[in-house]
Short mmCIF file of C-alpha atoms in Angstrom, two decimals:
data_model
loop_
_atom_site.label_atom_id
_atom_site.label_comp_id
_atom_site.label_asym_id
_atom_site.label_seq_id
_atom_site.Cartn_x
_atom_site.Cartn_y
_atom_site.Cartn_z
CA UNK A 236 -140.85 139.60 -106.92
CA UNK A 237 -137.61 137.62 -106.47
CA UNK A 238 -136.99 139.37 -103.14
CA UNK A 239 -140.48 138.48 -101.89
CA UNK A 240 -140.04 134.88 -103.03
CA UNK A 241 -136.67 134.74 -101.24
CA UNK A 242 -138.26 135.99 -97.98
CA UNK A 243 -140.96 133.30 -98.22
CA UNK A 244 -138.33 130.62 -98.83
CA UNK A 245 -136.27 131.78 -95.85
CA UNK A 246 -139.38 131.89 -93.68
CA UNK A 247 -140.34 128.35 -94.69
CA UNK A 248 -136.77 127.24 -94.06
CA UNK A 249 -136.80 128.79 -90.57
CA UNK A 250 -140.16 127.24 -89.68
CA UNK A 251 -139.05 123.77 -90.74
CA UNK A 252 -135.78 124.18 -88.86
CA UNK A 253 -137.65 125.25 -85.69
CA UNK A 254 -140.00 122.28 -86.07
CA UNK A 255 -137.17 119.79 -86.49
CA UNK A 256 -135.19 121.23 -83.56
CA UNK A 257 -138.31 121.12 -81.33
CA UNK A 258 -138.99 117.50 -82.28
CA UNK A 259 -135.34 116.65 -81.54
CA UNK A 260 -135.43 118.27 -78.09
CA UNK A 261 -138.60 116.35 -77.17
CA UNK A 262 -137.09 113.18 -78.62
CA UNK A 263 -133.97 113.66 -76.48
CA UNK A 264 -136.01 114.27 -73.31
CA UNK A 265 -138.26 111.23 -73.73
CA UNK A 266 -135.33 109.05 -74.83
CA UNK A 267 -133.38 109.98 -71.71
CA UNK A 268 -136.40 109.15 -69.58
CA UNK A 269 -136.86 105.81 -71.34
CA UNK A 270 -133.23 104.82 -70.84
CA UNK A 271 -132.98 105.87 -67.19
CA UNK A 272 -136.32 104.31 -66.19
CA UNK A 273 -135.47 101.11 -68.12
CA UNK A 274 -132.15 100.81 -66.31
CA UNK A 275 -133.85 101.37 -62.97
CA UNK A 276 -136.40 98.64 -63.76
CA UNK A 277 -133.70 96.19 -64.87
CA UNK A 278 -131.74 96.73 -61.66
CA UNK A 279 -134.75 95.59 -59.62
CA UNK A 280 -136.43 93.38 -62.23
CA UNK A 281 -133.92 91.75 -64.66
CA UNK A 282 -136.38 90.69 -67.37
CA UNK A 283 -135.56 92.59 -70.60
CA UNK A 284 -138.12 90.68 -72.68
CA UNK A 285 -140.91 91.85 -70.36
CA UNK A 286 -139.81 95.48 -70.70
CA UNK A 287 -139.86 95.09 -74.50
CA UNK A 288 -143.37 93.64 -74.31
CA UNK A 289 -144.55 96.54 -72.12
CA UNK A 290 -143.07 99.06 -74.57
CA UNK A 291 -144.85 97.45 -77.54
CA UNK A 292 -148.18 97.29 -75.68
CA UNK A 293 -147.94 100.95 -74.63
CA UNK A 294 -147.34 102.09 -78.21
CA UNK A 295 -150.40 100.17 -79.44
CA UNK A 296 -152.58 101.63 -76.68
CA UNK A 297 -151.40 105.24 -77.10
CA UNK A 298 -150.85 105.71 -80.84
CA UNK A 299 -154.32 104.60 -82.01
CA UNK A 300 -156.16 107.43 -80.13
CA UNK A 301 -153.71 109.97 -81.59
CA UNK A 302 -154.40 108.69 -85.12
CA UNK A 303 -158.16 108.89 -84.52
CA UNK A 304 -157.93 112.45 -83.17
CA UNK A 305 -155.76 113.60 -86.10
CA UNK A 306 -157.88 111.65 -88.63
CA UNK A 307 -154.75 109.98 -90.01
CA UNK A 308 -155.93 106.69 -91.47
CA UNK A 309 -155.34 104.47 -94.44
CA UNK A 310 -152.47 103.37 -96.64
CA UNK A 311 -152.63 105.34 -99.87
CA UNK A 312 -151.03 104.12 -103.06
CA UNK A 313 -151.42 101.67 -105.91
CA UNK A 314 -152.23 98.01 -105.29
CA UNK A 315 -148.63 97.10 -106.08
CA UNK A 316 -147.33 99.71 -103.63
CA UNK A 317 -149.67 98.52 -100.88
CA UNK A 318 -148.64 94.90 -101.44
CA UNK A 319 -144.98 95.88 -101.24
CA UNK A 320 -145.74 97.91 -98.12
CA UNK A 321 -147.30 94.97 -96.25
CA UNK A 322 -144.38 92.72 -97.22
CA UNK A 323 -141.90 95.28 -95.96
CA UNK A 324 -143.76 95.55 -92.64
CA UNK A 325 -142.60 92.06 -91.72
CA UNK A 326 -138.95 93.02 -92.04
CA UNK A 327 -139.47 96.28 -90.16
CA UNK A 328 -141.28 94.40 -87.37
CA UNK A 329 -138.47 91.88 -86.94
CA UNK A 330 -136.02 94.78 -86.93
CA UNK A 331 -137.97 96.48 -84.15
CA UNK A 332 -137.95 93.28 -82.07
CA UNK A 333 -134.21 92.72 -82.46
CA UNK A 334 -133.41 96.39 -81.81
CA UNK A 335 -135.56 96.64 -78.69
CA UNK A 336 -134.65 93.32 -77.06
CA UNK A 337 -130.92 93.66 -77.71
CA UNK A 338 -130.99 97.23 -76.39
CA UNK A 339 -132.56 96.10 -73.11
CA UNK A 340 -130.17 93.14 -72.79
CA UNK A 341 -127.31 95.57 -73.32
CA UNK A 342 -128.28 97.95 -70.52
CA UNK A 343 -128.94 94.97 -68.26
CA UNK A 344 -125.31 93.87 -68.58
CA UNK A 345 -123.38 97.13 -68.88
CA UNK A 346 -123.78 100.70 -67.54
CA UNK A 347 -126.18 102.86 -69.50
CA UNK A 348 -123.44 105.30 -70.45
CA UNK A 349 -121.32 102.53 -72.00
CA UNK A 350 -124.26 101.10 -73.92
CA UNK A 351 -124.98 104.46 -75.54
CA UNK A 352 -121.30 105.07 -76.22
CA UNK A 353 -121.25 101.87 -78.28
CA UNK A 354 -124.48 102.93 -80.01
CA UNK A 355 -122.75 106.12 -81.13
CA UNK A 356 -121.38 104.02 -84.00
CA UNK A 357 -124.71 104.45 -85.82
CA UNK A 358 -123.19 106.64 -88.60
CA UNK A 359 -120.76 103.79 -89.32
CA UNK A 360 -123.64 101.35 -89.78
CA UNK A 361 -125.53 103.89 -91.90
CA UNK A 362 -122.65 104.49 -94.30
CA UNK A 363 -121.71 100.82 -94.66
CA UNK A 364 -125.26 99.51 -94.97
CA UNK A 365 -126.33 102.21 -97.44
CA UNK A 366 -123.32 101.18 -99.58
CA UNK A 367 -124.03 97.44 -99.31
CA UNK A 368 -127.82 97.61 -99.76
CA UNK A 369 -128.38 100.67 -101.97
CA UNK A 370 -124.90 100.90 -103.53
CA UNK A 371 -124.58 104.53 -102.50
CA UNK A 372 -121.17 106.11 -102.72
CA UNK A 373 -119.55 108.35 -100.13
CA UNK A 374 -116.45 110.52 -100.31
CA UNK A 375 -113.09 109.39 -98.98
CA UNK A 376 -113.36 112.07 -96.30
CA UNK A 377 -116.60 110.57 -95.00
CA UNK A 378 -114.99 107.14 -94.70
CA UNK A 379 -112.00 108.68 -92.90
CA UNK A 380 -114.28 110.30 -90.31
CA UNK A 381 -115.50 106.82 -89.38
CA UNK A 382 -112.01 106.00 -88.05
CA UNK A 383 -112.16 108.32 -84.98
CA UNK A 384 -115.77 107.26 -84.34
CA UNK A 385 -114.83 103.58 -84.19
CA UNK A 386 -111.51 104.28 -82.48
CA UNK A 387 -113.11 106.50 -79.85
CA UNK A 388 -115.80 103.94 -79.05
CA UNK A 389 -113.20 101.19 -78.75
CA UNK A 390 -111.07 103.40 -76.54
CA UNK A 391 -114.06 104.20 -74.30
CA UNK A 392 -115.08 100.54 -74.11
CA UNK A 393 -111.67 98.92 -73.62
CA UNK A 394 -110.69 100.82 -70.49
CA UNK A 395 -109.54 100.00 -66.99
CA UNK A 396 -113.09 99.04 -66.05
CA UNK A 397 -114.16 95.49 -66.90
CA UNK A 398 -116.97 95.53 -69.49
CA UNK A 399 -119.37 92.64 -70.06
CA UNK A 400 -119.00 91.70 -73.76
CA UNK A 401 -122.56 90.36 -73.86
CA UNK A 402 -123.72 93.91 -73.21
CA UNK A 403 -121.35 95.37 -75.81
CA UNK A 404 -122.36 92.87 -78.52
CA UNK A 405 -126.04 93.45 -77.87
CA UNK A 406 -125.49 97.22 -78.09
CA UNK A 407 -123.90 96.68 -81.52
CA UNK A 408 -126.76 94.40 -82.64
CA UNK A 409 -129.26 96.98 -81.47
CA UNK A 410 -127.47 99.76 -83.36
CA UNK A 411 -127.37 97.74 -86.58
CA UNK A 412 -131.05 96.79 -86.28
CA UNK A 413 -132.09 100.38 -85.55
CA UNK A 414 -130.08 101.59 -88.56
CA UNK A 415 -131.77 99.14 -90.94
CA UNK A 416 -135.18 99.96 -89.52
CA UNK A 417 -134.59 103.69 -89.95
CA UNK A 418 -133.39 103.30 -93.53
CA UNK A 419 -136.33 101.18 -94.61
CA UNK A 420 -138.85 103.27 -92.67
CA UNK A 421 -137.62 106.32 -94.56
CA UNK A 422 -137.77 104.43 -97.86
CA UNK A 423 -141.31 103.22 -97.10
CA UNK A 424 -142.57 106.72 -96.27
CA UNK A 425 -141.06 108.04 -99.52
CA UNK A 426 -142.73 105.34 -101.63
CA UNK A 427 -146.25 105.30 -100.15
CA UNK A 428 -148.51 107.92 -98.63
CA UNK A 429 -148.84 106.94 -94.96
CA UNK A 430 -148.66 108.87 -91.72
CA UNK A 431 -145.49 108.11 -89.79
CA UNK A 432 -147.45 107.25 -86.64
CA UNK A 433 -149.61 104.80 -88.54
CA UNK A 434 -146.44 103.16 -89.85
CA UNK A 435 -145.23 102.97 -86.23
CA UNK A 436 -148.54 101.40 -85.18
CA UNK A 437 -148.45 98.80 -87.96
CA UNK A 438 -144.82 97.86 -87.27
CA UNK A 439 -145.39 97.60 -83.51
CA UNK A 440 -148.62 95.60 -83.82
CA UNK A 441 -146.99 92.97 -86.03
CA UNK A 442 -143.91 92.98 -83.79
CA UNK A 443 -146.12 92.45 -80.74
CA UNK A 444 -147.94 89.48 -82.33
CA UNK A 445 -144.62 87.89 -83.35
CA UNK A 446 -143.01 88.61 -80.01
CA UNK A 447 -145.75 87.31 -77.70
CA UNK A 448 -144.86 83.59 -78.13
CA UNK A 449 -141.17 84.42 -77.64
CA UNK A 450 -141.95 86.33 -74.45
CA UNK A 451 -144.13 83.46 -73.19
CA UNK A 452 -141.22 81.01 -73.57
CA UNK A 453 -138.50 83.28 -72.16
CA UNK A 454 -140.17 85.35 -69.42
CA UNK A 455 -143.77 84.19 -69.33
CA UNK A 456 -142.98 80.76 -67.95
CA UNK A 457 -141.06 82.42 -65.10
CA UNK A 458 -144.21 84.19 -63.94
CA UNK A 459 -146.36 81.10 -64.55
CA UNK A 460 -144.24 78.49 -62.79
CA UNK A 461 -142.17 80.52 -60.36
CA UNK A 462 -141.90 83.75 -58.43
CA UNK A 463 -139.47 86.36 -59.79
CA UNK A 464 -136.68 87.19 -57.38
CA UNK A 465 -137.67 90.57 -56.03
CA UNK A 466 -139.14 91.73 -52.79
CA UNK A 467 -142.90 92.22 -52.80
CA UNK A 468 -142.35 95.55 -51.15
CA UNK A 469 -140.74 96.74 -54.39
CA UNK A 470 -143.59 95.55 -56.62
CA UNK A 471 -145.43 98.88 -56.71
CA UNK A 472 -142.16 100.71 -57.36
CA UNK A 473 -141.30 98.30 -60.19
CA UNK A 474 -144.73 98.70 -61.79
CA UNK A 475 -144.43 102.49 -61.53
CA UNK A 476 -141.02 102.43 -63.22
CA UNK A 477 -142.29 100.02 -65.89
CA UNK A 478 -145.22 102.34 -66.64
CA UNK A 479 -142.85 105.34 -66.72
CA UNK A 480 -140.39 103.78 -69.16
CA UNK A 481 -143.29 102.58 -71.35
CA UNK A 482 -144.86 106.06 -71.44
CA UNK A 483 -141.51 107.69 -72.23
CA UNK A 484 -140.88 105.08 -74.92
CA UNK A 485 -144.17 106.04 -76.60
CA UNK A 486 -143.07 109.67 -76.68
CA UNK A 487 -139.60 108.65 -77.86
CA UNK A 488 -141.02 106.65 -80.78
CA UNK A 489 -143.53 109.33 -81.77
CA UNK A 490 -140.93 112.10 -81.86
CA UNK A 491 -138.32 109.82 -83.47
CA UNK A 492 -140.72 109.13 -86.35
CA UNK A 493 -141.45 112.86 -86.62
CA UNK A 494 -137.70 113.45 -86.98
CA UNK A 495 -137.22 110.55 -89.42
CA UNK A 496 -139.99 111.85 -91.68
CA UNK A 497 -138.28 115.25 -91.98
CA UNK A 498 -134.61 114.33 -92.30
CA UNK A 499 -132.47 111.77 -94.06
CA UNK A 500 -131.13 108.59 -92.39
CA UNK A 501 -127.70 110.23 -92.22
CA UNK A 502 -129.21 113.31 -90.57
CA UNK A 503 -131.09 111.06 -88.20
CA UNK A 504 -127.92 109.18 -87.30
CA UNK A 505 -126.21 112.47 -86.41
CA UNK A 506 -129.18 113.61 -84.34
CA UNK A 507 -129.11 110.20 -82.70
CA UNK A 508 -125.49 110.69 -81.67
CA UNK A 509 -126.37 114.06 -80.14
CA UNK A 510 -129.12 112.25 -78.26
CA UNK A 511 -126.51 109.78 -77.01
CA UNK A 512 -124.51 112.66 -75.54
CA UNK A 513 -127.57 113.80 -73.58
CA UNK A 514 -128.34 110.27 -72.37
CA UNK A 515 -124.71 109.53 -71.47
CA UNK A 516 -124.47 112.77 -69.51
CA UNK A 517 -127.76 112.08 -67.76
CA UNK A 518 -126.67 108.54 -66.95
CA UNK A 519 -123.34 109.62 -65.51
CA UNK A 520 -125.09 112.18 -63.31
CA UNK A 521 -128.01 109.97 -62.27
CA UNK A 522 -126.31 106.60 -61.74
CA UNK A 523 -122.80 107.95 -61.07
CA UNK A 524 -121.37 105.34 -63.45
CA UNK A 525 -117.63 104.77 -62.99
CA UNK A 526 -115.53 106.41 -65.69
CA UNK A 527 -111.82 106.66 -66.35
CA UNK A 528 -109.84 109.34 -68.20
CA UNK A 529 -109.47 106.85 -71.06
CA UNK A 530 -113.25 106.52 -71.27
CA UNK A 531 -113.78 110.30 -71.35
CA UNK A 532 -111.12 110.76 -74.05
CA UNK A 533 -112.61 107.92 -76.11
CA UNK A 534 -116.11 109.41 -75.90
CA UNK A 535 -114.77 112.82 -76.92
CA UNK A 536 -112.87 111.41 -79.92
CA UNK A 537 -115.95 109.51 -81.09
CA UNK A 538 -118.22 112.55 -80.82
CA UNK A 539 -115.60 114.73 -82.50
CA UNK A 540 -115.44 112.28 -85.41
CA UNK A 541 -119.22 112.39 -85.73
CA UNK A 542 -119.33 116.17 -85.96
CA UNK A 543 -116.52 116.25 -88.55
CA UNK A 544 -118.48 113.66 -90.50
CA UNK A 545 -121.57 115.85 -90.23
CA UNK A 546 -119.77 118.90 -91.57
CA UNK A 547 -118.35 116.98 -94.53
CA UNK A 548 -121.76 115.63 -95.52
CA UNK A 549 -123.36 119.06 -95.17
CA UNK A 550 -120.63 120.81 -97.19
CA UNK A 551 -120.88 118.23 -99.94
CA UNK A 552 -124.64 118.62 -100.18
CA UNK A 553 -124.57 122.42 -100.20
CA UNK A 554 -122.36 122.24 -103.27
CA UNK A 555 -124.94 120.09 -105.08
CA UNK A 556 -128.22 121.78 -104.20
CA UNK A 557 -129.64 125.25 -103.66
CA UNK A 558 -132.32 124.08 -101.24
CA UNK A 559 -130.60 121.74 -98.76
CA UNK A 560 -133.86 121.05 -96.94
CA UNK A 561 -135.57 119.63 -100.02
CA UNK A 562 -136.10 115.88 -99.74
CA UNK A 563 -137.27 115.28 -103.30
CA UNK A 564 -135.42 112.80 -105.52
CA UNK A 565 -132.65 112.17 -103.03
CA UNK A 566 -131.12 108.76 -102.36
CA UNK A 567 -131.84 107.07 -99.05
CA UNK A 568 -128.36 107.54 -97.62
CA UNK A 569 -127.25 110.85 -99.15
CA UNK A 570 -129.96 113.35 -98.24
CA UNK A 571 -128.76 116.69 -96.83
CA UNK A 572 -127.89 116.91 -93.18
CA UNK A 573 -129.93 119.66 -91.52
CA UNK A 574 -129.16 118.95 -87.88
#
């Protein structure tokens, strides 16, 4: 009966919503751990390329056993699709390298809370890049909501406290690279039948192979020809922190891909901003980063702009579809926002 069918639909909707919310909470927790542990490592051990290398290696070591246990193997699709997939992996791998390295350079130079405030501009990158690359249109209201996001971030960054522009620029580079990677990861998973964790493994493996020579030139020669400037008494502590941030990063990537595979890039960007709030709050409490009233107001304006943006996108999609959670036949940048 129609009533019975409606109950099933609502039940399925609730289950998917619970799943997505659970994945987001775990993603937030592991992301906060990754950021805080990474900052702690960089304070004692200022080698961002080495942290990136450790993160890549940990993903390769941890994801493969999960894929074996879940029997998730193989790239399914036509020969043309598989060929296109392997070509796209190169771009995704370079994006992962740029995003990871620039993120670590950013938190090396500026407080963690400032770095993630700058990264809250992800919806701006998503809207602009989806327009430039996929020629997707957005309403005037959506573009207007980008103004408080950008303005709030600028207000929080240009405050009474001196901010290292190297850190700010690297935070922006990282945000742009993450946005492109998320968009094309979503597009790849829509075009070819592959488990999201296997996609993560493939991207990270290629990224690791490309990155190893770079690491050898930048950080590797330091360990080969000289002694890093840290006390040997801190070595065990540094290794413990490095292992902790690497483990948390594995969890962060796994749950991030679980979220990406169930929501649109725009939804992901909104969830990512919510994650920033958690990380910023955790950073302020843990590191006691200096903040000014201008910084707090700027952060609040940026987050307020993001939530207005979210509501506009959700309202627009509800008008166009009966099932807002359906991801079939939807453009890369205009899927419904369910978070």
